[in-house]
Amino acid sequence: MENILELQDLSKAFPKSDFKLENFSYSLPYGAIGGFVGENGAGKTTTIGCILNTMRRDGGTVKLFGREMTDADTEIREKIGVVYDGDNFPGYWSAKQLSRVMEGIYRQWDNALFQKYLEDFRLPAGQKIKHYSRGMTMKLAVAAALSHHPELLVLDEATSGLDPVMRDEMLDVFLEFVQEENHSILLSSHITSDLERVADYITFIHNGKLVMTVSKNDLVYHYAVMRCRESQFRTLDPGDIIAWRKRDFQIDVLVSDGRQAQKKYRDAVVDHVSVDEIMVLLVKGERV
Amino acid sequence: MRGLLRNNLYATGSNARVFSGFMLLLGAFTAAVISQSLQIGYVMIGIIGFSVNAVLVGKNESVSKWGKYKLTMPVKRADIVKSLFFNEVIWLLAGTVFAGIEVGLSWLIHGCLFDRPIDMLTMFALGISMSLFMGAIFFPLLYAGGEERGEVFLIIALLGAFGIDFAIVSMANEILDPGITAILLGAAILVGCSVSAFILSYPLTVCIFKRKEY
């Protein structure tokens, strides 16, 4: 399958904070929703910054639509819609003014579509953005990102701070967007339930490193957590363990195939695992 | 580019409307009274004030993520900088028109307040020159030092522009013999130097902005 986005050995260091993104390789196929998940400061926004050229990378390659994007490649950016967390647009604008600016920037800006989104999202076009609620500003940003007919949506914490009803509404819009087979979404979030609902692939990032990428099907049907006693844990084959974490009276072990683990270790309790639990095990647990 | 200019217009417009109201009232008062120094002050405030309002666009945008967002749109970084330079020129012209109307009105009512009409040329040249020097200093500083320090860079740019103009005028007075030719030449040197600095500041600002990370 062809990829809409490909990162190869992406590196970026911040000498003042000791944080660095190290040899980050990742690919997002056409027609898919890829989710980045990781704790605050894990490197999600840095990765997105390097993809969108708002940050300069120290090494590696980033290919969008099959080629590297430079500052001069405005054609590529015509096909990308972006939503950042928080205030994407100046508060002194109204949605009407935003549309007028955008139609002077995007060749494919579709004012009728934008007006439709404003109606669907119940956003007053004449009101200043600074008087919008947080949820309304996020909806406006999504409307703007979709109204120039992009093929790739990059959403950096776009659902954080929204109430569950609004998040659900936004996630439906994203799912509708990927109905077109050449459309993809890169969604960064630490709200793991959002990723569980919409993402086809979930990528775990920790301390600037890509820990693993799992398809949602694998996550739902195969990944599991084994609850072991210490004596049981000592008998486990290290090859079966992705990560483990000692709790009060048990040890939680993340495994990639729960059914096989159940067959192999009959005494152990094997439970389904959520993205949240995987994240905690990968971040706070130990890896073999 | 059209969208970027429109963005700058919206960003400047609200403050410019307030400033225009103030300038209209001040202009009416200045035209009504006979005062050469008041007229010089009005011309300077008009030209430089509108320019200051225009250059602050870059700083005002840092309140939201719009500065970062713009980089994800189909515009080049050089175009973003170019639009800021254009914006300053547009508002500089607006300020010059305001000042010109007031001077014209005063002239109609009271006659010329200066010894010679050509002295007014120096006044306009000084205002335009200070505005252009200010922009030439402010824009590279803004991107090199960060938008959050916009106010201090504006003060530095204004003082720098004043210092450069003061030095040019002092040198011109030293070198040139008094007379109409000296006034014309002095005004030409002021405008010529500031236009050159403004033009040269553009590639420097682009170069700095290309390294800027958000």
Short mmCIF file of C-alpha atoms in Angstrom, two decimals:
data_model
loop_
_atom_site.label_atom_id
_atom_site.label_comp_id
_atom_site.label_asym_id
_atom_site.label_seq_id
_atom_site.Cartn_x
_atom_site.Cartn_y
_atom_site.Cartn_z
CA MET A 1 0.00 0.00 0.00
CA GLU A 2 1.27 3.49 -0.83
CA ASN A 3 1.89 5.95 1.96
CA ILE A 4 0.67 9.51 2.13
CA LEU A 5 3.28 10.26 4.81
CA GLU A 6 6.65 8.65 5.40
CA LEU A 7 9.20 9.54 8.06
CA GLN A 8 12.62 7.94 7.93
CA ASP A 9 15.08 8.29 10.82
CA LEU A 10 13.71 11.69 11.77
CA SER A 11 15.85 13.40 14.40
CA LYS A 12 15.48 16.65 16.24
CA ALA A 13 17.33 17.76 19.36
CA PHE A 14 16.62 20.60 21.77
CA PRO A 15 19.95 21.20 23.48
CA LYS A 16 18.45 23.46 26.17
CA SER A 17 15.98 20.84 27.38
CA ASP A 18 17.93 17.65 26.69
CA PHE A 19 14.93 16.36 24.76
CA LYS A 20 15.53 14.73 21.43
CA LEU A 21 13.51 12.92 18.86
CA GLU A 22 15.62 9.99 17.79
CA ASN A 23 15.58 8.09 14.50
CA PHE A 24 11.84 8.25 14.28
CA SER A 25 10.50 6.22 11.37
CA TYR A 26 6.82 6.08 10.61
CA SER A 27 4.44 5.72 7.69
CA LEU A 28 0.77 6.50 7.21
CA PRO A 29 -1.03 4.77 4.34
CA TYR A 30 -3.61 6.46 2.11
CA GLY A 31 -7.13 6.07 3.46
CA ALA A 32 -6.05 5.49 7.04
CA ILE A 33 -6.21 7.31 10.36
CA GLY A 34 -2.95 7.15 12.26
CA GLY A 35 -2.87 8.12 15.90
CA PHE A 36 0.09 9.34 17.91
CA VAL A 37 -0.22 8.69 21.58
CA GLY A 38 2.22 9.51 24.33
CA GLU A 39 2.54 11.41 27.56
CA ASN A 40 2.94 15.20 27.54
CA GLY A 41 6.37 16.04 26.18
CA ALA A 42 6.80 12.64 24.52
CA GLY A 43 7.54 14.22 21.13
CA LYS A 44 4.19 14.20 19.33
CA THR A 45 4.10 17.92 18.59
CA THR A 46 7.79 17.97 17.70
CA THR A 47 7.19 15.21 15.16
CA ILE A 48 4.26 17.12 13.68
CA GLY A 49 6.36 20.29 13.62
CA CYS A 50 9.05 18.50 11.62
CA ILE A 51 6.43 17.06 9.25
CA LEU A 52 4.89 20.48 8.59
CA ASN A 53 8.22 22.33 8.48
CA THR A 54 7.33 24.62 11.35
CA MET A 55 10.46 23.11 12.92
CA ARG A 56 13.75 22.30 11.27
CA ARG A 57 14.80 18.70 11.58
CA ASP A 58 18.39 17.74 12.37
CA GLY A 59 18.32 14.57 10.30
CA GLY A 60 16.18 12.09 8.44
CA THR A 61 13.61 12.49 5.72
CA VAL A 62 9.94 13.42 5.67
CA LYS A 63 7.96 12.55 2.58
CA LEU A 64 4.46 13.85 2.01
CA PHE A 65 2.58 12.52 -1.02
CA GLY A 66 5.80 10.76 -2.04
CA ARG A 67 8.19 13.71 -1.89
CA GLU A 68 10.01 15.94 0.54
CA MET A 69 8.29 19.23 1.19
CA THR A 70 10.35 22.40 1.13
CA ASP A 71 9.22 25.95 1.90
CA ALA A 72 8.66 26.49 -1.81
CA ASP A 73 6.35 23.46 -2.18
CA THR A 74 3.10 25.32 -1.74
CA GLU A 75 1.35 22.75 -3.96
CA ILE A 76 1.81 20.10 -1.29
CA ARG A 77 0.51 22.39 1.44
CA GLU A 78 -2.64 22.99 -0.62
CA LYS A 79 -3.44 19.35 0.12
CA ILE A 80 -2.89 19.52 3.88
CA GLY A 81 -5.35 20.69 6.49
CA VAL A 82 -4.07 21.43 9.97
CA VAL A 83 -5.74 21.88 13.34
CA TYR A 84 -3.74 22.80 16.42
CA ASP A 85 -4.87 22.69 19.98
CA GLY A 86 -6.19 26.05 21.23
CA ASP A 87 -6.41 29.33 19.34
CA ASN A 88 -5.59 28.63 15.73
CA PHE A 89 -6.74 32.05 14.52
CA PRO A 90 -6.49 35.61 15.84
CA GLY A 91 -9.33 36.44 18.21
CA TYR A 92 -10.07 39.76 16.52
CA TRP A 93 -11.36 37.98 13.40
CA SER A 94 -14.85 36.75 12.71
CA ALA A 95 -15.46 33.49 10.82
CA LYS A 96 -16.48 35.63 7.84
CA GLN A 97 -13.13 37.41 7.87
CA LEU A 98 -11.33 34.09 8.29
CA SER A 99 -13.02 32.87 5.14
CA ARG A 100 -11.98 35.99 3.22
CA VAL A 101 -8.34 35.51 4.27
CA MET A 102 -8.41 31.81 3.42
CA GLU A 103 -9.90 32.35 -0.03
CA GLY A 104 -6.91 34.59 -0.77
CA ILE A 105 -4.51 31.84 0.29
CA TYR A 106 -5.99 28.49 -0.76
CA ARG A 107 -6.73 28.05 -4.45
CA GLN A 108 -9.35 25.43 -3.66
CA TRP A 109 -11.03 27.31 -0.83
CA ASP A 110 -14.71 26.38 -0.91
CA ASN A 111 -16.71 29.14 0.73
CA ALA A 112 -20.01 27.28 0.30
CA LEU A 113 -18.57 24.26 2.11
CA PHE A 114 -17.20 26.51 4.86
CA GLN A 115 -20.63 28.12 5.32
CA LYS A 116 -22.17 24.65 5.50
CA TYR A 117 -19.75 23.66 8.25
CA LEU A 118 -20.52 26.89 10.11
CA GLU A 119 -24.20 26.01 9.98
CA ASP A 120 -23.65 22.36 10.90
CA PHE A 121 -21.42 23.32 13.82
CA ARG A 122 -23.74 26.18 14.81
CA LEU A 123 -20.99 28.81 14.62
CA PRO A 124 -22.08 32.46 14.21
CA ALA A 125 -20.21 33.84 11.17
CA GLY A 126 -20.25 37.48 12.26
CA GLN A 127 -19.13 37.01 15.87
CA LYS A 128 -15.50 37.67 16.83
CA ILE A 129 -13.57 34.47 17.45
CA LYS A 130 -12.45 35.77 20.86
CA HIS A 131 -16.08 35.49 21.99
CA TYR A 132 -16.29 31.83 20.94
CA SER A 133 -16.06 29.07 23.54
CA ARG A 134 -13.08 26.73 23.32
CA GLY A 135 -15.20 24.06 21.68
CA MET A 136 -16.42 26.55 19.10
CA THR A 137 -12.88 27.66 18.21
CA MET A 138 -11.87 24.03 17.72
CA LYS A 139 -14.91 23.42 15.50
CA LEU A 140 -14.03 26.52 13.51
CA ALA A 141 -10.48 25.26 13.05
CA VAL A 142 -11.78 21.90 11.82
CA ALA A 143 -14.18 23.67 9.44
CA ALA A 144 -11.33 25.79 8.06
CA ALA A 145 -9.03 22.78 7.72
CA LEU A 146 -11.67 20.87 5.71
CA SER A 147 -12.91 23.70 3.51
CA HIS A 148 -10.05 23.71 1.05
CA HIS A 149 -10.52 20.03 0.19
CA PRO A 150 -7.34 18.63 1.74
CA GLU A 151 -6.21 15.05 1.32
CA LEU A 152 -4.28 14.86 4.56
CA LEU A 153 -5.51 16.21 7.87
CA VAL A 154 -2.97 16.79 10.61
CA LEU A 155 -4.62 17.22 13.98
CA ASP A 156 -2.43 18.08 16.92
CA GLU A 157 -4.42 17.57 20.12
CA ALA A 158 -7.45 18.83 18.23
CA THR A 159 -9.95 17.16 20.53
CA SER A 160 -8.40 18.01 23.88
CA GLY A 161 -10.50 20.31 26.01
CA LEU A 162 -13.72 19.38 24.24
CA ASP A 163 -16.62 17.86 26.09
CA PRO A 164 -17.56 14.26 25.18
CA VAL A 165 -20.49 15.34 22.98
CA MET A 166 -18.38 17.73 20.93
CA ARG A 167 -15.54 15.20 20.70
CA ASP A 168 -17.96 12.63 19.39
CA GLU A 169 -19.25 15.13 16.82
CA MET A 170 -15.69 15.91 15.66
CA LEU A 171 -14.72 12.26 15.46
CA ASP A 172 -17.72 11.62 13.21
CA VAL A 173 -16.50 14.39 10.91
CA PHE A 174 -13.04 12.79 10.77
CA LEU A 175 -14.50 9.37 10.00
CA GLU A 176 -16.55 10.90 7.21
CA PHE A 177 -13.42 12.56 5.83
CA VAL A 178 -11.56 9.25 5.45
CA GLN A 179 -14.42 7.71 3.51
CA GLU A 180 -12.53 8.97 0.44
CA GLU A 181 -9.81 6.42 -0.16
CA ASN A 182 -7.09 8.99 -0.85
CA HIS A 183 -7.78 10.86 2.40
CA SER A 184 -5.79 10.25 5.56
CA ILE A 185 -5.58 11.71 9.02
CA LEU A 186 -2.67 11.98 11.39
CA LEU A 187 -4.16 12.50 14.82
CA SER A 188 -2.09 13.27 17.85
CA SER A 189 -3.85 13.00 21.17
CA HIS A 190 -3.43 11.95 24.72
CA ILE A 191 -7.15 11.22 24.90
CA THR A 192 -6.74 7.57 24.15
CA SER A 193 -10.45 6.84 23.86
CA ASP A 194 -10.55 9.07 20.76
CA LEU A 195 -7.81 7.05 19.15
CA GLU A 196 -9.48 3.78 20.10
CA ARG A 197 -12.61 4.98 18.38
CA VAL A 198 -11.25 6.26 15.09
CA ALA A 199 -7.62 5.29 14.50
CA ASP A 200 -6.62 2.43 12.23
CA TYR A 201 -3.07 2.46 13.57
CA ILE A 202 -1.87 3.66 16.93
CA THR A 203 1.72 4.72 17.44
CA PHE A 204 3.11 4.92 20.95
CA ILE A 205 5.75 7.56 21.52
CA HIS A 206 7.79 7.88 24.66
CA ASN A 207 10.74 10.19 25.37
CA GLY A 208 11.22 11.08 21.73
CA LYS A 209 11.29 7.48 20.59
CA LEU A 210 8.74 5.48 18.70
CA VAL A 211 7.95 2.56 20.99
CA MET A 212 5.60 0.67 18.70
CA THR A 213 2.88 0.99 16.10
CA VAL A 214 -0.11 -1.32 16.42
CA SER A 215 -3.11 -1.69 14.19
CA LYS A 216 -6.36 -1.22 16.06
CA ASN A 217 -7.48 -4.71 15.06
CA ASP A 218 -4.39 -6.18 16.65
CA LEU A 219 -4.95 -4.08 19.70
CA VAL A 220 -8.56 -5.19 20.09
CA TYR A 221 -8.20 -8.83 19.12
CA HIS A 222 -4.65 -9.80 20.06
CA TYR A 223 -2.96 -7.51 22.56
CA ALA A 224 -3.64 -8.36 26.17
CA VAL A 225 -2.37 -7.92 29.67
CA MET A 226 -1.50 -10.91 31.82
CA ARG A 227 -1.94 -10.57 35.57
CA CYS A 228 0.75 -12.75 37.16
CA ARG A 229 2.09 -13.51 40.56
CA GLU A 230 5.81 -13.03 40.99
CA SER A 231 6.48 -16.76 40.86
CA GLN A 232 4.51 -17.02 37.61
CA PHE A 233 6.30 -14.04 36.15
CA ARG A 234 9.69 -15.68 36.69
CA THR A 235 8.60 -18.61 34.51
CA LEU A 236 7.56 -16.45 31.54
CA ASP A 237 9.48 -16.62 28.30
CA PRO A 238 11.11 -13.14 27.88
CA GLY A 239 10.23 -13.28 24.19
CA ASP A 240 6.53 -13.09 25.09
CA ILE A 241 6.87 -9.94 27.16
CA ILE A 242 6.57 -6.50 25.57
CA ALA A 243 6.53 -4.61 28.88
CA TRP A 244 5.77 -5.37 32.49
CA ARG A 245 4.94 -3.44 35.62
CA LYS A 246 4.92 -4.53 39.23
CA ARG A 247 1.78 -3.58 41.12
CA ASP A 248 1.02 -4.25 44.81
CA PHE A 249 0.29 -7.97 44.65
CA GLN A 250 0.69 -8.76 40.99
CA ILE A 251 2.72 -8.06 37.93
CA ASP A 252 1.00 -6.80 34.77
CA VAL A 253 2.58 -8.08 31.59
CA LEU A 254 1.79 -6.72 28.15
CA VAL A 255 1.72 -9.42 25.50
CA SER A 256 1.05 -9.20 21.78
CA ASP A 257 -1.13 -12.30 21.58
CA GLY A 258 -3.49 -12.86 24.47
CA ARG A 259 -4.96 -16.16 23.23
CA GLN A 260 -1.59 -17.74 22.74
CA ALA A 261 -0.45 -16.48 26.11
CA GLN A 262 -3.56 -18.00 27.73
CA LYS A 263 -2.79 -21.36 26.13
CA LYS A 264 0.87 -21.21 27.11
CA TYR A 265 0.42 -19.92 30.66
CA ARG A 266 -2.79 -21.54 31.85
CA ASP A 267 -2.61 -20.21 35.43
CA ALA A 268 -2.32 -16.58 34.44
CA VAL A 269 -5.30 -14.24 34.14
CA VAL A 270 -5.39 -12.66 30.68
CA ASP A 271 -7.43 -9.46 30.22
CA HIS A 272 -8.20 -7.22 27.29
CA VAL A 273 -6.00 -4.16 27.27
CA SER A 274 -6.91 -0.54 26.57
CA VAL A 275 -4.69 2.04 24.88
CA ASP A 276 -4.46 3.79 28.24
CA GLU A 277 -3.17 0.67 29.91
CA ILE A 278 -0.66 -0.01 27.14
CA MET A 279 0.58 3.56 27.45
CA VAL A 280 1.04 3.28 31.20
CA LEU A 281 2.83 -0.07 30.84
CA LEU A 282 5.12 1.28 28.14
CA VAL A 283 5.87 4.52 29.97
CA LYS A 284 5.97 3.40 33.59
CA GLY A 285 6.74 -0.27 33.15
CA GLU A 286 9.92 -1.99 32.15
CA ARG A 287 10.69 -3.45 28.80
CA VAL A 288 12.59 -6.65 28.18
CA MET B 1 -0.29 36.97 -1.17
CA ARG B 2 -3.79 38.45 -1.43
CA GLY B 3 -4.86 36.48 1.63
CA LEU B 4 -1.79 37.51 3.60
CA LEU B 5 -2.37 41.18 2.81
CA ARG B 6 -6.00 40.82 3.81
CA ASN B 7 -4.85 39.17 7.05
CA ASN B 8 -2.56 42.13 7.77
CA LEU B 9 -5.32 44.57 6.90
CA TYR B 10 -7.68 42.93 9.39
CA ALA B 11 -4.93 42.83 11.98
CA THR B 12 -4.12 46.53 11.55
CA GLY B 13 -7.63 47.74 10.75
CA SER B 14 -9.18 47.74 14.20
CA ASN B 15 -6.39 49.77 15.82
CA ALA B 16 -6.08 51.94 12.72
CA ARG B 17 -9.75 52.91 12.98
CA VAL B 18 -9.25 54.13 16.54
CA PHE B 19 -6.06 55.94 15.57
CA SER B 20 -7.77 57.53 12.54
CA GLY B 21 -10.50 58.92 14.80
CA PHE B 22 -7.87 60.42 17.07
CA MET B 23 -5.98 61.84 14.07
CA LEU B 24 -9.16 63.40 12.66
CA LEU B 25 -9.86 65.21 15.92
CA LEU B 26 -6.24 66.24 16.33
CA GLY B 27 -6.12 67.27 12.66
CA ALA B 28 -9.19 69.49 13.03
CA PHE B 29 -7.64 71.16 16.07
CA THR B 30 -4.21 71.53 14.41
CA ALA B 31 -5.77 73.03 11.28
CA ALA B 32 -7.79 75.45 13.36
CA VAL B 33 -4.89 76.95 15.31
CA ILE B 34 -1.81 78.71 13.93
CA SER B 35 1.15 76.75 15.23
CA GLN B 36 4.13 75.58 13.23
CA SER B 37 5.38 73.20 15.93
CA LEU B 38 1.92 71.64 16.32
CA GLN B 39 1.83 71.05 12.58
CA ILE B 40 5.27 69.42 12.60
CA GLY B 41 4.11 67.22 15.49
CA TYR B 42 0.92 66.27 13.66
CA VAL B 43 2.78 65.24 10.50
CA MET B 44 5.27 63.15 12.51
CA ILE B 45 2.59 61.50 14.66
CA GLY B 46 0.45 60.76 11.59
CA ILE B 47 3.14 59.16 9.47
CA ILE B 48 4.98 57.33 12.24
CA GLY B 49 1.85 56.40 14.22
CA PHE B 50 0.18 54.55 11.35
CA SER B 51 3.48 52.80 10.59
CA VAL B 52 3.92 51.70 14.20
CA ASN B 53 0.40 50.29 14.15
CA ALA B 54 1.24 48.39 10.95
CA VAL B 55 4.52 46.83 12.11
CA LEU B 56 2.87 45.53 15.27
CA VAL B 57 0.88 43.01 13.18
CA GLY B 58 3.63 40.42 13.52
CA LYS B 59 3.72 40.87 17.27
CA ASN B 60 -0.07 40.75 17.72
CA GLU B 61 -0.31 37.43 15.90
CA SER B 62 1.88 35.73 18.47
CA VAL B 63 -1.04 35.78 20.93
CA SER B 64 -2.64 32.90 18.99
CA LYS B 65 -1.12 30.00 17.05
CA TRP B 66 -1.79 31.88 13.82
CA GLY B 67 1.91 32.60 13.24
CA LYS B 68 2.61 28.86 13.31
CA TYR B 69 -0.55 28.02 11.40
CA LYS B 70 0.41 30.32 8.52
CA LEU B 71 3.50 28.19 7.89
CA THR B 72 1.29 25.18 7.20
CA MET B 73 -0.62 27.03 4.47
CA PRO B 74 0.40 27.26 0.81
CA VAL B 75 2.51 30.38 1.26
CA LYS B 76 6.26 30.77 1.32
CA ARG B 77 7.99 32.23 4.34
CA ALA B 78 9.35 34.99 2.10
CA ASP B 79 5.78 35.92 1.14
CA ILE B 80 4.77 36.22 4.79
CA VAL B 81 7.62 38.67 5.35
CA LYS B 82 6.89 40.49 2.09
CA SER B 83 3.28 40.98 3.15
CA LEU B 84 4.43 42.64 6.41
CA PHE B 85 6.71 45.03 4.50
CA PHE B 86 3.89 45.85 2.05
CA ASN B 87 1.55 46.42 4.95
CA GLU B 88 3.88 48.96 6.47
CA VAL B 89 4.19 50.81 3.17
CA ILE B 90 0.38 50.89 2.77
CA TRP B 91 -0.13 52.41 6.23
CA LEU B 92 2.81 54.75 5.78
CA LEU B 93 1.03 56.10 2.71
CA ALA B 94 -2.21 56.34 4.69
CA GLY B 95 -0.42 58.36 7.38
CA THR B 96 1.18 60.59 4.73
CA VAL B 97 -2.24 61.25 3.19
CA PHE B 98 -3.67 62.20 6.62
CA ALA B 99 -0.73 64.54 7.25
CA GLY B 100 -0.99 65.97 3.73
CA ILE B 101 -4.70 66.74 4.11
CA GLU B 102 -4.13 68.54 7.42
CA VAL B 103 -1.23 70.58 6.04
CA GLY B 104 -3.27 71.44 2.94
CA LEU B 105 -6.26 72.45 5.04
CA SER B 106 -4.13 74.61 7.33
CA TRP B 107 -2.52 76.23 4.31
CA LEU B 108 -5.94 77.03 2.85
CA ILE B 109 -7.14 78.58 6.10
CA HIS B 110 -4.03 80.32 7.43
CA GLY B 111 -1.52 80.23 4.58
CA CYS B 112 1.88 78.57 4.84
CA LEU B 113 3.13 78.34 8.44
CA PHE B 114 6.74 77.90 7.36
CA ASP B 115 9.29 80.45 6.08
CA ARG B 116 9.32 78.71 2.74
CA PRO B 117 6.86 76.06 1.47
CA ILE B 118 9.80 73.81 0.65
CA ASP B 119 10.53 73.43 4.40
CA MET B 120 7.45 71.23 4.57
CA LEU B 121 9.20 68.78 2.30
CA THR B 122 11.85 68.16 4.97
CA MET B 123 9.11 67.55 7.52
CA PHE B 124 7.47 64.88 5.35
CA ALA B 125 10.85 63.39 4.38
CA LEU B 126 11.77 63.08 8.05
CA GLY B 127 8.50 61.35 8.96
CA ILE B 128 8.70 58.91 6.04
CA SER B 129 12.36 58.23 6.70
CA MET B 130 11.83 57.54 10.40
CA SER B 131 8.99 55.15 9.61
CA LEU B 132 11.02 53.23 7.06
CA PHE B 133 14.09 53.02 9.30
CA MET B 134 11.86 51.84 12.13
CA GLY B 135 10.42 49.03 9.98
CA ALA B 136 13.88 48.12 8.68
CA ILE B 137 15.15 47.68 12.25
CA PHE B 138 11.99 46.22 13.80
CA PHE B 139 11.18 43.30 11.48
CA PRO B 140 14.53 41.45 11.68
CA LEU B 141 14.66 42.06 15.45
CA LEU B 142 11.14 40.70 15.88
CA TYR B 143 11.95 37.37 14.25
CA ALA B 144 15.45 37.10 15.69
CA GLY B 145 14.45 37.84 19.27
CA GLY B 146 10.88 36.55 19.40
CA GLU B 147 7.46 38.14 19.08
CA GLU B 148 7.00 38.23 22.85
CA ARG B 149 9.62 40.98 23.01
CA GLY B 150 7.79 43.05 20.39
CA GLU B 151 7.35 46.14 22.59
CA VAL B 152 11.00 46.48 23.50
CA PHE B 153 12.05 45.93 19.88
CA LEU B 154 9.62 48.64 18.82
CA ILE B 155 11.20 51.09 21.27
CA ILE B 156 14.67 50.12 20.04
CA ALA B 157 13.55 50.49 16.42
CA LEU B 158 12.00 53.93 17.04
CA LEU B 159 15.02 55.21 18.93
CA GLY B 160 17.34 53.71 16.32
CA ALA B 161 15.38 55.36 13.52
CA PHE B 162 15.48 58.69 15.34
CA GLY B 163 19.23 58.35 15.93
CA ILE B 164 19.97 57.50 12.31
CA ASP B 165 17.85 60.40 11.02
CA PHE B 166 19.45 62.76 13.51
CA ALA B 167 22.90 61.68 12.32
CA ILE B 168 21.96 62.08 8.66
CA VAL B 169 20.46 65.55 9.21
CA SER B 170 23.50 66.66 11.27
CA MET B 171 25.90 65.44 8.58
CA ALA B 172 23.85 67.05 5.81
CA ASN B 173 23.86 70.37 7.70
CA GLU B 174 27.64 70.08 8.14
CA ILE B 175 28.40 69.27 4.54
CA LEU B 176 25.79 71.23 2.57
CA ASP B 177 25.61 75.00 2.30
CA PRO B 178 22.24 76.44 3.42
CA GLY B 179 19.71 76.96 0.62
CA ILE B 180 16.98 75.35 -1.37
CA THR B 181 19.40 72.86 -2.95
CA ALA B 182 20.54 71.74 0.51
CA ILE B 183 16.93 71.22 1.62
CA LEU B 184 16.10 69.20 -1.48
CA LEU B 185 19.31 67.22 -1.26
CA GLY B 186 18.88 66.63 2.49
CA ALA B 187 15.34 65.35 1.98
CA ALA B 188 16.51 63.12 -0.88
CA ILE B 189 19.32 61.68 1.28
CA LEU B 190 16.89 60.97 4.15
CA VAL B 191 14.36 59.22 1.94
CA GLY B 192 17.03 57.49 -0.17
CA CYS B 193 18.87 56.06 2.84
CA SER B 194 15.68 54.89 4.55
CA VAL B 195 14.26 53.29 1.40
CA SER B 196 17.58 51.48 0.87
CA ALA B 197 17.62 50.28 4.48
CA PHE B 198 13.99 49.13 4.18
CA ILE B 199 14.73 47.21 0.98
CA LEU B 200 17.90 45.64 2.40
CA SER B 201 16.07 44.68 5.59
CA TYR B 202 13.69 42.46 3.60
CA PRO B 203 16.20 39.72 2.59
CA LEU B 204 17.73 39.90 6.07
CA THR B 205 14.32 39.37 7.69
CA VAL B 206 13.52 36.53 5.28
CA CYS B 207 16.83 34.89 6.13
CA ILE B 208 16.10 35.13 9.87
CA PHE B 209 12.48 34.02 9.47
CA LYS B 210 13.52 30.94 7.48
CA ARG B 211 15.39 29.73 10.56
CA LYS B 212 12.54 30.48 12.90
CA GLU B 213 10.84 27.53 14.56
CA TYR B 214 7.38 27.33 16.05
#
